[in-house]
Amino acid sequence: MKYVFIEKHQAEFSIKAMCRVLRVARSGWYTWCQRRTRISTRQQFRQHCDSVVLAAFTRSKQRYGAPRLTDELRAQGYPFNVKTVAASLRRQGLRAKASRKFSPVSYRAHGLPVSENLLEQDFYASGPNQKWAGDITYCVPGVQGGHGCLNEPRVCLEY
């Protein structure tokens, strides 16, 4: 508080006199002045981190959160922690957009013929060989676990 008073009235009185009257060391006054104008190393680091995180966030089309951004930044050579990236996102007010959910509805405006719904959601059959349904599932080669596939096309006829 005393330093602020000295700063406001330094045009009217000498700094030496004000420091003596307010019982403040002149070295303390000059240190305070330097500290106010100089950016601390923490502030420099935060500014650098914010600019790098903002660039990576915009490159990811605002889809990545702190964990994925951290992985991407580490791949680029920045040794940032997940909490550091999360704090940077919070400081800048950035939030990742949620990606759209998968919609299983097929595209109807393709112009191709669509088969009729002969069952009309009535799946009960009073005997065998009355209602047949087919399913062709294609899986990506080399990937297991997708709908119980074993890496080859599967044709399943149920009756």
Tab-separated table of C-alpha atoms in Angstrom:
chain	number	residue	atom	x	y	z
A	1	MET	CA	0.000	0.000	0.000
A	2	LYS	CA	2.864	2.348	0.786
A	3	TYR	CA	4.518	1.595	-2.538
A	4	VAL	CA	1.331	2.512	-4.403
A	5	PHE	CA	1.243	5.839	-2.547
A	6	ILE	CA	4.861	6.511	-3.513
A	7	GLU	CA	4.063	5.654	-7.124
A	8	LYS	CA	1.113	8.051	-7.243
A	9	HIS	CA	2.983	10.973	-5.667
A	10	GLN	CA	6.467	10.580	-7.116
A	11	ALA	CA	5.946	13.640	-9.321
A	12	GLU	CA	5.237	15.841	-6.280
A	13	PHE	CA	7.836	14.577	-3.794
A	14	SER	CA	11.202	12.903	-4.064
A	15	ILE	CA	11.303	9.150	-3.658
A	16	LYS	CA	14.026	9.460	-1.044
A	17	ALA	CA	11.864	11.729	1.142
A	18	MET	CA	8.733	9.600	0.793
A	19	CYS	CA	10.622	6.418	1.654
A	20	ARG	CA	12.063	8.103	4.756
A	21	VAL	CA	8.659	9.456	5.912
A	22	LEU	CA	6.831	6.162	5.244
A	23	ARG	CA	9.722	4.161	6.742
A	24	VAL	CA	10.241	2.068	3.627
A	25	ALA	CA	13.621	1.050	2.270
A	26	ARG	CA	14.438	2.592	-1.094
A	27	SER	CA	15.801	-0.750	-2.274
A	28	GLY	CA	12.396	-2.286	-1.486
A	29	TRP	CA	10.696	0.418	-3.562
A	30	TYR	CA	12.946	-0.169	-6.570
A	31	THR	CA	12.593	-3.951	-6.272
A	32	TRP	CA	8.809	-3.545	-6.202
A	33	CYS	CA	8.955	-1.375	-9.338
A	34	GLN	CA	11.026	-3.977	-11.206
A	35	ARG	CA	8.754	-6.794	-10.113
A	36	ARG	CA	5.686	-4.965	-11.435
A	37	THR	CA	7.116	-4.449	-14.909
A	38	ARG	CA	8.837	-7.809	-15.306
A	39	ILE	CA	6.923	-10.948	-16.291
A	40	SER	CA	7.684	-13.865	-13.998
A	41	THR	CA	8.945	-17.171	-15.358
A	42	ARG	CA	5.657	-18.809	-14.369
A	43	GLN	CA	3.690	-16.232	-16.351
A	44	GLN	CA	6.025	-16.707	-19.320
A	45	PHE	CA	5.544	-20.488	-19.140
A	46	ARG	CA	1.760	-20.102	-18.914
A	47	GLN	CA	1.666	-17.760	-21.914
A	48	HIS	CA	3.782	-20.209	-23.935
A	49	CYS	CA	1.649	-23.160	-22.816
A	50	ASP	CA	-1.584	-21.295	-23.625
A	51	SER	CA	-0.442	-20.448	-27.146
A	52	VAL	CA	0.703	-24.021	-27.868
A	53	VAL	CA	-2.475	-25.560	-26.411
A	54	LEU	CA	-4.690	-23.124	-28.337
A	55	ALA	CA	-2.930	-23.986	-31.613
A	56	ALA	CA	-3.318	-27.741	-30.990
A	57	PHE	CA	-6.945	-27.258	-29.922
A	58	THR	CA	-7.838	-25.425	-33.132
A	59	ARG	CA	-5.948	-27.998	-35.232
A	60	SER	CA	-8.088	-30.736	-33.680
A	61	LYS	CA	-11.229	-28.793	-34.692
A	62	GLN	CA	-12.000	-28.241	-30.994
A	63	ARG	CA	-12.719	-31.947	-30.510
A	64	TYR	CA	-9.835	-33.028	-28.242
A	65	GLY	CA	-9.902	-32.656	-24.487
A	66	ALA	CA	-6.923	-32.440	-22.155
A	67	PRO	CA	-5.797	-36.120	-22.346
A	68	ARG	CA	-5.729	-36.318	-26.147
A	69	LEU	CA	-4.192	-32.867	-26.477
A	70	THR	CA	-1.474	-33.928	-24.033
A	71	ASP	CA	-0.688	-36.992	-26.148
A	72	GLU	CA	-0.573	-34.884	-29.300
A	73	LEU	CA	1.673	-32.253	-27.704
A	74	ARG	CA	4.027	-34.903	-26.335
A	75	ALA	CA	4.318	-36.357	-29.837
A	76	GLN	CA	5.360	-32.880	-30.993
A	77	GLY	CA	8.000	-32.685	-28.251
A	78	TYR	CA	6.274	-30.565	-25.596
A	79	PRO	CA	6.627	-32.170	-22.134
A	80	PHE	CA	3.303	-30.919	-20.747
A	81	ASN	CA	1.381	-32.739	-18.035
A	82	VAL	CA	-2.337	-33.529	-18.396
A	83	LYS	CA	-3.141	-31.201	-15.496
A	84	THR	CA	-1.121	-28.394	-17.090
A	85	VAL	CA	-3.051	-28.744	-20.355
A	86	ALA	CA	-6.367	-28.938	-18.483
A	87	ALA	CA	-5.513	-25.761	-16.532
A	88	SER	CA	-4.578	-24.005	-19.770
A	89	LEU	CA	-7.899	-24.985	-21.356
A	90	ARG	CA	-9.745	-23.718	-18.268
A	91	ARG	CA	-7.842	-20.407	-18.247
A	92	GLN	CA	-8.763	-19.801	-21.869
A	93	GLY	CA	-12.366	-20.940	-21.441
A	94	LEU	CA	-11.998	-23.725	-24.025
A	95	ARG	CA	-14.157	-26.861	-23.940
A	96	ALA	CA	-14.014	-29.732	-26.393
A	97	LYS	CA	-17.039	-30.300	-28.586
A	98	ALA	CA	-18.672	-33.683	-28.232
A	99	SER	CA	-18.556	-35.626	-31.469
A	100	ARG	CA	-21.838	-36.559	-33.063
A	101	LYS	CA	-23.378	-39.846	-32.084
A	102	PHE	CA	-23.652	-42.548	-34.721
A	103	SER	CA	-27.090	-42.691	-36.283
A	104	PRO	CA	-28.000	-46.150	-37.628
A	105	VAL	CA	-30.688	-44.686	-39.914
A	106	SER	CA	-29.771	-45.287	-43.530
A	107	TYR	CA	-29.754	-42.567	-46.133
A	108	ARG	CA	-33.122	-42.824	-47.924
A	109	ALA	CA	-32.561	-40.273	-50.701
A	110	HIS	CA	-30.075	-42.458	-52.595
A	111	GLY	CA	-32.550	-43.279	-55.382
A	112	LEU	CA	-32.006	-47.053	-55.184
A	113	PRO	CA	-34.934	-49.437	-54.718
A	114	VAL	CA	-35.732	-50.272	-51.108
A	115	SER	CA	-37.256	-53.670	-50.327
A	116	GLU	CA	-40.711	-53.824	-48.826
A	117	ASN	CA	-41.221	-54.623	-45.169
A	118	LEU	CA	-43.015	-57.935	-45.593
A	119	LEU	CA	-42.836	-58.947	-41.935
A	120	GLU	CA	-44.188	-55.630	-40.638
A	121	GLN	CA	-42.404	-56.233	-37.313
A	122	ASP	CA	-44.347	-59.505	-36.757
A	123	PHE	CA	-41.531	-61.944	-36.013
A	124	TYR	CA	-43.671	-64.740	-34.568
A	125	ALA	CA	-43.858	-67.884	-36.713
A	126	SER	CA	-46.266	-70.723	-35.945
A	127	GLY	CA	-43.969	-73.263	-37.618
A	128	PRO	CA	-40.558	-73.664	-39.227
A	129	ASN	CA	-39.677	-72.238	-42.681
A	130	GLN	CA	-42.388	-69.569	-42.595
A	131	LYS	CA	-40.272	-66.460	-42.005
A	132	TRP	CA	-36.670	-66.032	-43.142
A	133	ALA	CA	-34.296	-63.166	-42.436
A	134	GLY	CA	-30.779	-62.571	-43.707
A	135	ASP	CA	-27.784	-60.704	-42.375
A	136	ILE	CA	-24.510	-59.983	-44.152
A	137	THR	CA	-21.840	-58.564	-41.880
A	138	TYR	CA	-18.523	-57.320	-43.232
A	139	CYS	CA	-15.620	-56.870	-40.877
A	140	VAL	CA	-12.352	-55.031	-41.316
A	141	PRO	CA	-9.517	-57.550	-41.842
A	142	GLY	CA	-7.152	-57.717	-38.906
A	143	VAL	CA	-9.624	-56.282	-36.400
A	144	GLN	CA	-11.406	-58.558	-33.983
A	145	GLY	CA	-14.214	-57.864	-31.588
A	146	GLY	CA	-16.575	-55.982	-33.891
A	147	HIS	CA	-19.955	-57.677	-33.443
A	148	GLY	CA	-18.351	-61.087	-32.831
A	149	CYS	CA	-16.665	-61.208	-36.243
A	150	LEU	CA	-13.666	-63.351	-37.014
A	151	ASN	CA	-12.087	-61.259	-39.785
A	152	GLU	CA	-14.060	-62.681	-42.699
A	153	PRO	CA	-17.438	-61.865	-44.208
A	154	ARG	CA	-20.222	-63.795	-42.567
A	155	VAL	CA	-23.599	-64.743	-43.925
A	156	CYS	CA	-26.152	-65.663	-41.312
A	157	LEU	CA	-29.573	-67.019	-42.200
A	158	GLU	CA	-32.044	-67.311	-39.366
A	159	TYR	CA	-35.386	-69.069	-39.479
